[in-house]
PDB file of C-alpha atoms in Angstrom:
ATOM      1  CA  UNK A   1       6.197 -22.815  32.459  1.00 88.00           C
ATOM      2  CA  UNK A   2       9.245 -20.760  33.786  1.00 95.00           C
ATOM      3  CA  UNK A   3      11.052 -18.569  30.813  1.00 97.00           C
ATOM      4  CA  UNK A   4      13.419 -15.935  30.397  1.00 96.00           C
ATOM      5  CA  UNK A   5      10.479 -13.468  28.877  1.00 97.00           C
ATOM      6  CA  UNK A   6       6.868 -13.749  28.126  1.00 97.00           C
ATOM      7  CA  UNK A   7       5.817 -11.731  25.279  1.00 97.00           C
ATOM      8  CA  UNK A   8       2.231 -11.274  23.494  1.00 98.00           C
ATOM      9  CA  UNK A   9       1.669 -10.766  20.178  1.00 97.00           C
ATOM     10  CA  UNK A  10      -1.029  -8.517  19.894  1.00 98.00           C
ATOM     11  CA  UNK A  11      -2.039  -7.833  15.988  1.00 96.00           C
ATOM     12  CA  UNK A  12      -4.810  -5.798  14.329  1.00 94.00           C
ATOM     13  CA  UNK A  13      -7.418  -7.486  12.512  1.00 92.00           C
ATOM     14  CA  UNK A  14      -9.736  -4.580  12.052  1.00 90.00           C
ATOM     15  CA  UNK A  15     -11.366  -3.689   9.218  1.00 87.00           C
ATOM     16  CA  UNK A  16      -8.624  -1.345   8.006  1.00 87.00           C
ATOM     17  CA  UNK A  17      -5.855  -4.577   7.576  1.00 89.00           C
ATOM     18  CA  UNK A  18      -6.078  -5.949   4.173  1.00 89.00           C
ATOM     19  CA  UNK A  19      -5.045  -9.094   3.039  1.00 91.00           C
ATOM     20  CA  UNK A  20      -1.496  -7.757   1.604  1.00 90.00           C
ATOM     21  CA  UNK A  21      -0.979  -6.962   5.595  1.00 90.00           C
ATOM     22  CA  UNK A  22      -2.093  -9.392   7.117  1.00 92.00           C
ATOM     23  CA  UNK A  23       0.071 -11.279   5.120  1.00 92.00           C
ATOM     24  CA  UNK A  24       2.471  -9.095   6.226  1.00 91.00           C
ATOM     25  CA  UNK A  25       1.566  -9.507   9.839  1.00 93.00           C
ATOM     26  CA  UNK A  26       1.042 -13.361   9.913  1.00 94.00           C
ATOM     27  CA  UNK A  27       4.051 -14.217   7.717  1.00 93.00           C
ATOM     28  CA  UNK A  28       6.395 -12.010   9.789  1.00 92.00           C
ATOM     29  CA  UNK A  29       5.457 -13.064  12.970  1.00 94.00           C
ATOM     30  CA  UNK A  30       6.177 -16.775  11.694  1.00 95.00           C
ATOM     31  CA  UNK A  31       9.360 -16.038   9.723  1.00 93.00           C
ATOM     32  CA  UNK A  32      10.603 -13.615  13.036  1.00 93.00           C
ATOM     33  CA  UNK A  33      10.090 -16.363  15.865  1.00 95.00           C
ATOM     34  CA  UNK A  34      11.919 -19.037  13.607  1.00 96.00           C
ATOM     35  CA  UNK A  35      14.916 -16.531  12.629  1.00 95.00           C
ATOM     36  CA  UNK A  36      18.750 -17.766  13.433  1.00 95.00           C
ATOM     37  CA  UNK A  37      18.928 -14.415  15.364  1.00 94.00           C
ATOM     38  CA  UNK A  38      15.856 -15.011  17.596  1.00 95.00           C
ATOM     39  CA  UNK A  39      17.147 -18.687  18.642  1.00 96.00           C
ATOM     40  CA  UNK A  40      20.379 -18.113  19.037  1.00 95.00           C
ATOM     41  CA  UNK A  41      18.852 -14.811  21.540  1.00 94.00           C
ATOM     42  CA  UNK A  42      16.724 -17.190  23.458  1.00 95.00           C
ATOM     43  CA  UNK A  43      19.187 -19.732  23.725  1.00 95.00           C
ATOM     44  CA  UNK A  44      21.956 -17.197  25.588  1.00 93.00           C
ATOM     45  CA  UNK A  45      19.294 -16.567  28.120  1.00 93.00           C
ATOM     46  CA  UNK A  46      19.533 -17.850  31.484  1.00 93.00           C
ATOM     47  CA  UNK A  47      16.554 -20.397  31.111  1.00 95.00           C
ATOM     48  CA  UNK A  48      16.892 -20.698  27.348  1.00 96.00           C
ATOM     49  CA  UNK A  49      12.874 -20.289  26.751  1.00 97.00           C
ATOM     50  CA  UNK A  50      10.427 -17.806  26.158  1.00 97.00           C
ATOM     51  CA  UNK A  51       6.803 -17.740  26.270  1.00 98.00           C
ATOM     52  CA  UNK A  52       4.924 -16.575  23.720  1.00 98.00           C
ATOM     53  CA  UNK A  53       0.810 -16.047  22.951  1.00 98.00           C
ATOM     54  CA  UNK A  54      -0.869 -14.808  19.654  1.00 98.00           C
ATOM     55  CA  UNK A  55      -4.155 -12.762  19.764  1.00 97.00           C
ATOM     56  CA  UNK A  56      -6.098 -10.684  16.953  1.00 96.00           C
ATOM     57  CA  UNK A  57      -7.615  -7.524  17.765  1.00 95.00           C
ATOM     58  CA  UNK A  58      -9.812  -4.527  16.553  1.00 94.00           C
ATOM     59  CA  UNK A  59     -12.973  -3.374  18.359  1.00 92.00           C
ATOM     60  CA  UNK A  60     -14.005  -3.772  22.585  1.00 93.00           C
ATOM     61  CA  UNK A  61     -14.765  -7.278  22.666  1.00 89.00           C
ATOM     62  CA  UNK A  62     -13.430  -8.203  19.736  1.00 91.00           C
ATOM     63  CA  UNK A  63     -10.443 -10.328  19.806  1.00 93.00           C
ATOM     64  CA  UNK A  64      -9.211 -14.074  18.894  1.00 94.00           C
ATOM     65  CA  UNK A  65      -6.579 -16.214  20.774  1.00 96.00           C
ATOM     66  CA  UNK A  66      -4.396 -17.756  17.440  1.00 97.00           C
ATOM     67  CA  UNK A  67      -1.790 -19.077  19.701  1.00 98.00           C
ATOM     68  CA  UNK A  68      -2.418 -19.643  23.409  1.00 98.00           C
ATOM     69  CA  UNK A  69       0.770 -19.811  25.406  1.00 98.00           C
ATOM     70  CA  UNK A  70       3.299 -21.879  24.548  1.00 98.00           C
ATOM     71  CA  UNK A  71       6.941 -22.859  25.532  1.00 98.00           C
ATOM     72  CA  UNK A  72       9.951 -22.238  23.159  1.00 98.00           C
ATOM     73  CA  UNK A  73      13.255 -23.360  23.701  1.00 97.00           C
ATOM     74  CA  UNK A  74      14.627 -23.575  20.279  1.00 97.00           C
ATOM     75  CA  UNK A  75      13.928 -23.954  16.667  1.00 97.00           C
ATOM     76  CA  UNK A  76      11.628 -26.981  16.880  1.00 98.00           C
ATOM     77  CA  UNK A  77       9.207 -25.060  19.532  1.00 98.00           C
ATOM     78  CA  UNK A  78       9.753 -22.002  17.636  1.00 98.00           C
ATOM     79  CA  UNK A  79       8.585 -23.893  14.075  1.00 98.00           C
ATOM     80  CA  UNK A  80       5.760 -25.790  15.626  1.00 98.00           C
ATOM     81  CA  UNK A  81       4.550 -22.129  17.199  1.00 98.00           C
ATOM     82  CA  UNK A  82       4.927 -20.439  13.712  1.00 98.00           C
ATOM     83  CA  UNK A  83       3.026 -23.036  11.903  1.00 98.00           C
ATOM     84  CA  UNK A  84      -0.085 -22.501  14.082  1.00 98.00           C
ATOM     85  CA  UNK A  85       0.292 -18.708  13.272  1.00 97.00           C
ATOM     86  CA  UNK A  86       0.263 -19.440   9.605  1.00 96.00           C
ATOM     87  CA  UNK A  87      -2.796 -21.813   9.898  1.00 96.00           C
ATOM     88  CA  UNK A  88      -4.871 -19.787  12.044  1.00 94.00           C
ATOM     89  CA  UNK A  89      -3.882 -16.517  12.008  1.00 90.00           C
ATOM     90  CA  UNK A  90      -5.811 -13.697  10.299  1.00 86.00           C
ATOM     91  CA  UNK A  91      -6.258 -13.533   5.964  1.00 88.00           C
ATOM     92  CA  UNK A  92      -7.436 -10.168   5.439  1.00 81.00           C
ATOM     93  CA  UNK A  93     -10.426 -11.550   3.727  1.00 79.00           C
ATOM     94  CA  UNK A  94     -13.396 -11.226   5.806  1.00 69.00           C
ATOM     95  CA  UNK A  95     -13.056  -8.259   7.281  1.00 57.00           C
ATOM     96  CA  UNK A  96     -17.092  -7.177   7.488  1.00 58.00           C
ATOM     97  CA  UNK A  97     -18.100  -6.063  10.781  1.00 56.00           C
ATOM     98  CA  UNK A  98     -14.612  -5.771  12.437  1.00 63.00           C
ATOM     99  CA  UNK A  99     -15.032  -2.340  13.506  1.00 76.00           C
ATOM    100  CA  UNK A 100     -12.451   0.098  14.775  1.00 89.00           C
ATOM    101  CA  UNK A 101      -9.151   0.022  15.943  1.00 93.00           C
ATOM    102  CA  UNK A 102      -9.100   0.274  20.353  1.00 96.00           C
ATOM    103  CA  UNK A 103      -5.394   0.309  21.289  1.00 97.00           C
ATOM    104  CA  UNK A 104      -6.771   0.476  24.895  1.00 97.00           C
ATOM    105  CA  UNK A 105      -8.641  -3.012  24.404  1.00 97.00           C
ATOM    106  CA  UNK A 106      -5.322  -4.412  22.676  1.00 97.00           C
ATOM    107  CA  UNK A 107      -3.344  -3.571  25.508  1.00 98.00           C
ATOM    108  CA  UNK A 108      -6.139  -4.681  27.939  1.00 98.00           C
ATOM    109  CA  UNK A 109      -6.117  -7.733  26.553  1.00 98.00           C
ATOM    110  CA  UNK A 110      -2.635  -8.521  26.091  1.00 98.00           C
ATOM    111  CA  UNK A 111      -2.294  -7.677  29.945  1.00 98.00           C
ATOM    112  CA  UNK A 112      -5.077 -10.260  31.117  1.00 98.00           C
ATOM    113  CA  UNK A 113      -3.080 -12.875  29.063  1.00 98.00           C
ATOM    114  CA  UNK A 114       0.085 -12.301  30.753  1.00 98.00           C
ATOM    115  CA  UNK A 115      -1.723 -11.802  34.474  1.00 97.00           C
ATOM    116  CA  UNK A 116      -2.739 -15.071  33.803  1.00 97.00           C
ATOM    117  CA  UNK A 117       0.622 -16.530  32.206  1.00 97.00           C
ATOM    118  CA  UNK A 118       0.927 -20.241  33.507  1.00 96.00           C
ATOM    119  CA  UNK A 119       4.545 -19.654  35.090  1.00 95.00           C
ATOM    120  CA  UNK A 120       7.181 -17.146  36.136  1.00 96.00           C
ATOM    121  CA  UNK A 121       8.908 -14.841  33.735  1.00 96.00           C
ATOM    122  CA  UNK A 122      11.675 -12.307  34.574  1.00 94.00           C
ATOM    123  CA  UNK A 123      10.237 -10.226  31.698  1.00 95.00           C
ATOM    124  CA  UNK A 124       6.618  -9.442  30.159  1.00 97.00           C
ATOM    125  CA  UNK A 125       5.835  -7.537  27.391  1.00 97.00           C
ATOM    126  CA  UNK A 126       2.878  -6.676  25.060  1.00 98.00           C
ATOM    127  CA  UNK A 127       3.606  -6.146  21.455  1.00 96.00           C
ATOM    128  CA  UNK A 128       1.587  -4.535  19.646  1.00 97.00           C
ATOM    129  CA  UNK A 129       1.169  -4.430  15.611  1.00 95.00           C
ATOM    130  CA  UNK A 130      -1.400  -2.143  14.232  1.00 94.00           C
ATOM    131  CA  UNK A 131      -1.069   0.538  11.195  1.00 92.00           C
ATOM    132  CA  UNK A 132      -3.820   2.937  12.949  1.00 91.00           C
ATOM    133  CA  UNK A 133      -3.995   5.109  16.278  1.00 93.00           C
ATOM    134  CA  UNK A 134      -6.632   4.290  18.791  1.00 95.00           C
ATOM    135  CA  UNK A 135     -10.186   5.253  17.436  1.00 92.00           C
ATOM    136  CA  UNK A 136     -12.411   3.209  18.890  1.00 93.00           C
ATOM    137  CA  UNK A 137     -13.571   1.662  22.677  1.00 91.00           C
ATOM    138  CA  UNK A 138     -11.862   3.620  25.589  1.00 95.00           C
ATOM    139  CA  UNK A 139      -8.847   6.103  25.807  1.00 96.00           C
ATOM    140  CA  UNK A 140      -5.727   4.457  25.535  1.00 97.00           C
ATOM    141  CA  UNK A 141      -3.791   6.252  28.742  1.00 96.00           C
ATOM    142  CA  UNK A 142      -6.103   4.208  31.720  1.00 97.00           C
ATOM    143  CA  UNK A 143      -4.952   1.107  29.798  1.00 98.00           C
ATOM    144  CA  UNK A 144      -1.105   2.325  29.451  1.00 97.00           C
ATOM    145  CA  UNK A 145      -0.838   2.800  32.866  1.00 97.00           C
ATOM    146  CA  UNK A 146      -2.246  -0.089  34.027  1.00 98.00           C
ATOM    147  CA  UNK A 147       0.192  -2.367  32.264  1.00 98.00           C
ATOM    148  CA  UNK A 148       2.934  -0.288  32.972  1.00 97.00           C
ATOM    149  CA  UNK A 149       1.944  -0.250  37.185  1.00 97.00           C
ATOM    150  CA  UNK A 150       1.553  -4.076  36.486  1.00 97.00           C
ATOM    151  CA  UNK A 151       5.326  -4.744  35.564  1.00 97.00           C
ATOM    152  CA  UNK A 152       4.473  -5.031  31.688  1.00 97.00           C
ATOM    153  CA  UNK A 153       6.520  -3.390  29.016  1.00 97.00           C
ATOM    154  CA  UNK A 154       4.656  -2.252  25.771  1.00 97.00           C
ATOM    155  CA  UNK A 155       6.081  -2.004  22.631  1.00 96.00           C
ATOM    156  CA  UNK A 156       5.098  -1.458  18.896  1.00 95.00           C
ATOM    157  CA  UNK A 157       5.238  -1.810  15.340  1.00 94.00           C
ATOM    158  CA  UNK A 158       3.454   1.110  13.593  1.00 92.00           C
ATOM    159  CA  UNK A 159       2.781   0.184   9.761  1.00 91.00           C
ATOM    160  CA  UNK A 160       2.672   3.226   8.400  1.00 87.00           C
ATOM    161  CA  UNK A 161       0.308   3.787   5.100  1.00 80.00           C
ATOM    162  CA  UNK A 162       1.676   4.251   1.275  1.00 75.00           C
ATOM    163  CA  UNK A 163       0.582   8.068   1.504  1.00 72.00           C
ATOM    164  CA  UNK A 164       1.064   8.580   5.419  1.00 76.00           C
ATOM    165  CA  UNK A 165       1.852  12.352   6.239  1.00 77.00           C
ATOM    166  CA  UNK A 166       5.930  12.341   7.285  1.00 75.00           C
ATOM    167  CA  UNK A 167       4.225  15.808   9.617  1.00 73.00           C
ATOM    168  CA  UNK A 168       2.502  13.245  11.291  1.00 81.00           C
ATOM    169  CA  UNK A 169       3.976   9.636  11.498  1.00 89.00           C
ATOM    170  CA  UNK A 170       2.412   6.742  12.437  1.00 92.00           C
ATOM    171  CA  UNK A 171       5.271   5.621  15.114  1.00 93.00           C
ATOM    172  CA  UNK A 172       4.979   8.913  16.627  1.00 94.00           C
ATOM    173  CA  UNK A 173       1.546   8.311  17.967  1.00 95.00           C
ATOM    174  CA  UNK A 174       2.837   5.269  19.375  1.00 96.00           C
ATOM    175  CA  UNK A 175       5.786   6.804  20.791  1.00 95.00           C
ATOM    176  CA  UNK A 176       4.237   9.588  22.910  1.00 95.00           C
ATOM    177  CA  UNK A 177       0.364   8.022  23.555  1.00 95.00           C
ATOM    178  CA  UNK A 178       0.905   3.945  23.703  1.00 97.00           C
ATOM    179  CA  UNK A 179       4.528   2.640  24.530  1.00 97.00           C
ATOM    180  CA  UNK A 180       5.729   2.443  27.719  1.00 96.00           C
ATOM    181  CA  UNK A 181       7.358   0.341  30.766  1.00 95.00           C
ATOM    182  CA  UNK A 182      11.049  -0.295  31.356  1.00 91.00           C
ATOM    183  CA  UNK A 183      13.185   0.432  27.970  1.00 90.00           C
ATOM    184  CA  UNK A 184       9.601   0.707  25.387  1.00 94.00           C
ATOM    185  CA  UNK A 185      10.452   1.452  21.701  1.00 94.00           C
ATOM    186  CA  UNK A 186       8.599   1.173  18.792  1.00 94.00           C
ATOM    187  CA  UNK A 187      10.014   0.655  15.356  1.00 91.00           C
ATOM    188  CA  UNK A 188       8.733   2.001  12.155  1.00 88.00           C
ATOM    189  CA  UNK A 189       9.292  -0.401   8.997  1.00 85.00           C
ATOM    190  CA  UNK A 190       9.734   2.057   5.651  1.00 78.00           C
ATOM    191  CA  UNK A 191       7.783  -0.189   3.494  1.00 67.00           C
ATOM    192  CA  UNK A 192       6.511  -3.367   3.557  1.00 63.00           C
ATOM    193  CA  UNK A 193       8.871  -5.445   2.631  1.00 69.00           C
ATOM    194  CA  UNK A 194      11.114  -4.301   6.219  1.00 84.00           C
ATOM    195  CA  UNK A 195       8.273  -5.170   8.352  1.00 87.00           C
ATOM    196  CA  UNK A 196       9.651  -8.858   8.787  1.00 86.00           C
ATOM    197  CA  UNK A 197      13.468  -6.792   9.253  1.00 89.00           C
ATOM    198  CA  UNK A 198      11.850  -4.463  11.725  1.00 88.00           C
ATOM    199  CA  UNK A 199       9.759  -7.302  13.695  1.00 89.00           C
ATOM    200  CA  UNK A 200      12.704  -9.754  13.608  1.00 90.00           C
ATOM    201  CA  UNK A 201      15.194  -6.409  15.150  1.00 91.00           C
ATOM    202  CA  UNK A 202      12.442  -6.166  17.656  1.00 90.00           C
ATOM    203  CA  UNK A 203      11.762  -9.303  18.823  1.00 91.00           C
ATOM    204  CA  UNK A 204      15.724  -9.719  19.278  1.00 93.00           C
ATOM    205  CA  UNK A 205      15.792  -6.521  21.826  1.00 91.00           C
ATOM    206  CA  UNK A 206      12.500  -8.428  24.014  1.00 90.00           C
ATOM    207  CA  UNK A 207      13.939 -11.471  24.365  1.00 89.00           C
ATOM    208  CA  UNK A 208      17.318 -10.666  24.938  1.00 87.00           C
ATOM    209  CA  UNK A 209      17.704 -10.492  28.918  1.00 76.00           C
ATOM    210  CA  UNK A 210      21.506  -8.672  28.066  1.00 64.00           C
ATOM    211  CA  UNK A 211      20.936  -5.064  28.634  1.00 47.00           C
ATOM    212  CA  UNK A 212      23.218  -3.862  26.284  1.00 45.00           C
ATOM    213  CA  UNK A 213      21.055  -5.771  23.507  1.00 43.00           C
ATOM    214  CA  UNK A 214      17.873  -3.351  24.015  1.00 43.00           C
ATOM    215  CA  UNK A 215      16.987  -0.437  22.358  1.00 44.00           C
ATOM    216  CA  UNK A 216      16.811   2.987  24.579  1.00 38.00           C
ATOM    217  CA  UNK A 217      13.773   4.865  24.560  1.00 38.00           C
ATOM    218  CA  UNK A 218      14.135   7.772  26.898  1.00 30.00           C
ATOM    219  CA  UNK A 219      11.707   9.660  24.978  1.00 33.00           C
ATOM    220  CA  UNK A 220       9.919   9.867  21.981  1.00 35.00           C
ATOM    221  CA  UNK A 221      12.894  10.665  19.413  1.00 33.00           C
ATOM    222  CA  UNK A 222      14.404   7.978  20.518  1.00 36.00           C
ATOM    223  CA  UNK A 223      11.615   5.574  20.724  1.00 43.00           C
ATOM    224  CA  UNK A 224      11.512   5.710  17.050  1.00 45.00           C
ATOM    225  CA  UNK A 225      14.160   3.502  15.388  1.00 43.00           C
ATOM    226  CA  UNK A 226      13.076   3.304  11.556  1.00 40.00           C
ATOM    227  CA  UNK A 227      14.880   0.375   9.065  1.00 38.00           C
ATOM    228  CA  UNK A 228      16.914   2.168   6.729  1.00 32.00           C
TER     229      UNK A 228
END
């Protein structure tokens, strides 16, 4: 399975993600991969494919494979990938005994997934959606650096809460304590209904292997790109 980029989707199911978001989560992921703007990306590649997987995560030792790797090389893959994400991905319903939110195991899972990625790709990257910081299983900076020393590029989207403190954002967290790798970001939708804008803007920047297409992130400030 040679591609362009392998990315993994890694999404929060813990017991903090209602069913309006992971609606949100599920739907965007789905709508994002089958975009105009993400084909046409993959398509000006130099393989004209990408790899993508799809786990659920929350707690240590808690975590779901939705879509195990797969091949996409243009709208048809990229359909027939969304569809499974709509089927199996996470409802929001049953959410007893999902514990926490670990970051750390997130990341530690989404880097085991691409160690074991069933091809070559010129770029890897972990993606990360969650709308909480790391609060449960290990410290999150053993994790980081692993994935960074590996290669791996991690990136975010931070769903910040109705009522979240604008002292203390959400992608901040994410900015100083969780992204990192060559040219990290993480975007920070405004509201709900821009998490499928922000995810779609992202997804654009991974698989794109033109430079000029990615977002900077030098530091913090300008790991932050919010959806006006």
């Amino acid at each position: 399975m040679n591609v362009d980029v392998a990315v993994v989707f890694a999404v929060d199911f813990s017991s903090s993600i209602d069913p309006k978001i992971a609606d949100l989560q599920r739907e965007g992921h789905a709508a994002a991969l089958t975009s105009p703007e993400i084909i046409s990306a993959i398509s000006q590649n130099y393989i004209g494919c990408i790899g993508v997987a799809y786990f659920e995560w929350s707690s240590p030792g808690y975590s779901r494979t939705v879509l195990p790797w797969t091949r996409i090389c243009g709208l048809e893959d990229a359909k027939a990938a969304a569809s499974v994400i709509r089927g199996k991905g996470d409802t929001g319903y049953l959410r007893r005994g999902r514990g926490g939110t670990s970051v750390s195991a997130a990341i530690d899972v989404g880097s085991l997934l691409l160690g074991e990625f069933p091809g070559n790709a010129m770029k890897k990257v972990i993606d990360i959606s969650s709308n909480g910081e790391n609060n449960d299983g290990l410290p999150v900076q053993p994790s980081r650096e692993n994935a960074i020393a590996r290669g791996y590029t991690i990136n975010a989207i931070a769903i910040p809460a109705d009522d979240e403190d604008s002292a203390q954002p959400l992608a901040s967290y994410f900015a100083r304590s969780v992204i990192g790798g060559s040219q990290a970001f993480v975007m920070s939708p405004k509201g709900p209904h821009d998490y499928v804008t922000a995810l779609r803007r992202k997804l654009v920047t991974e698989v794109s292997m033109n430079v000029g297409t990615n977002v900077p992130a030098t530091d913090a400030a300008a790991a932050v790109n919010d959806i006006q």
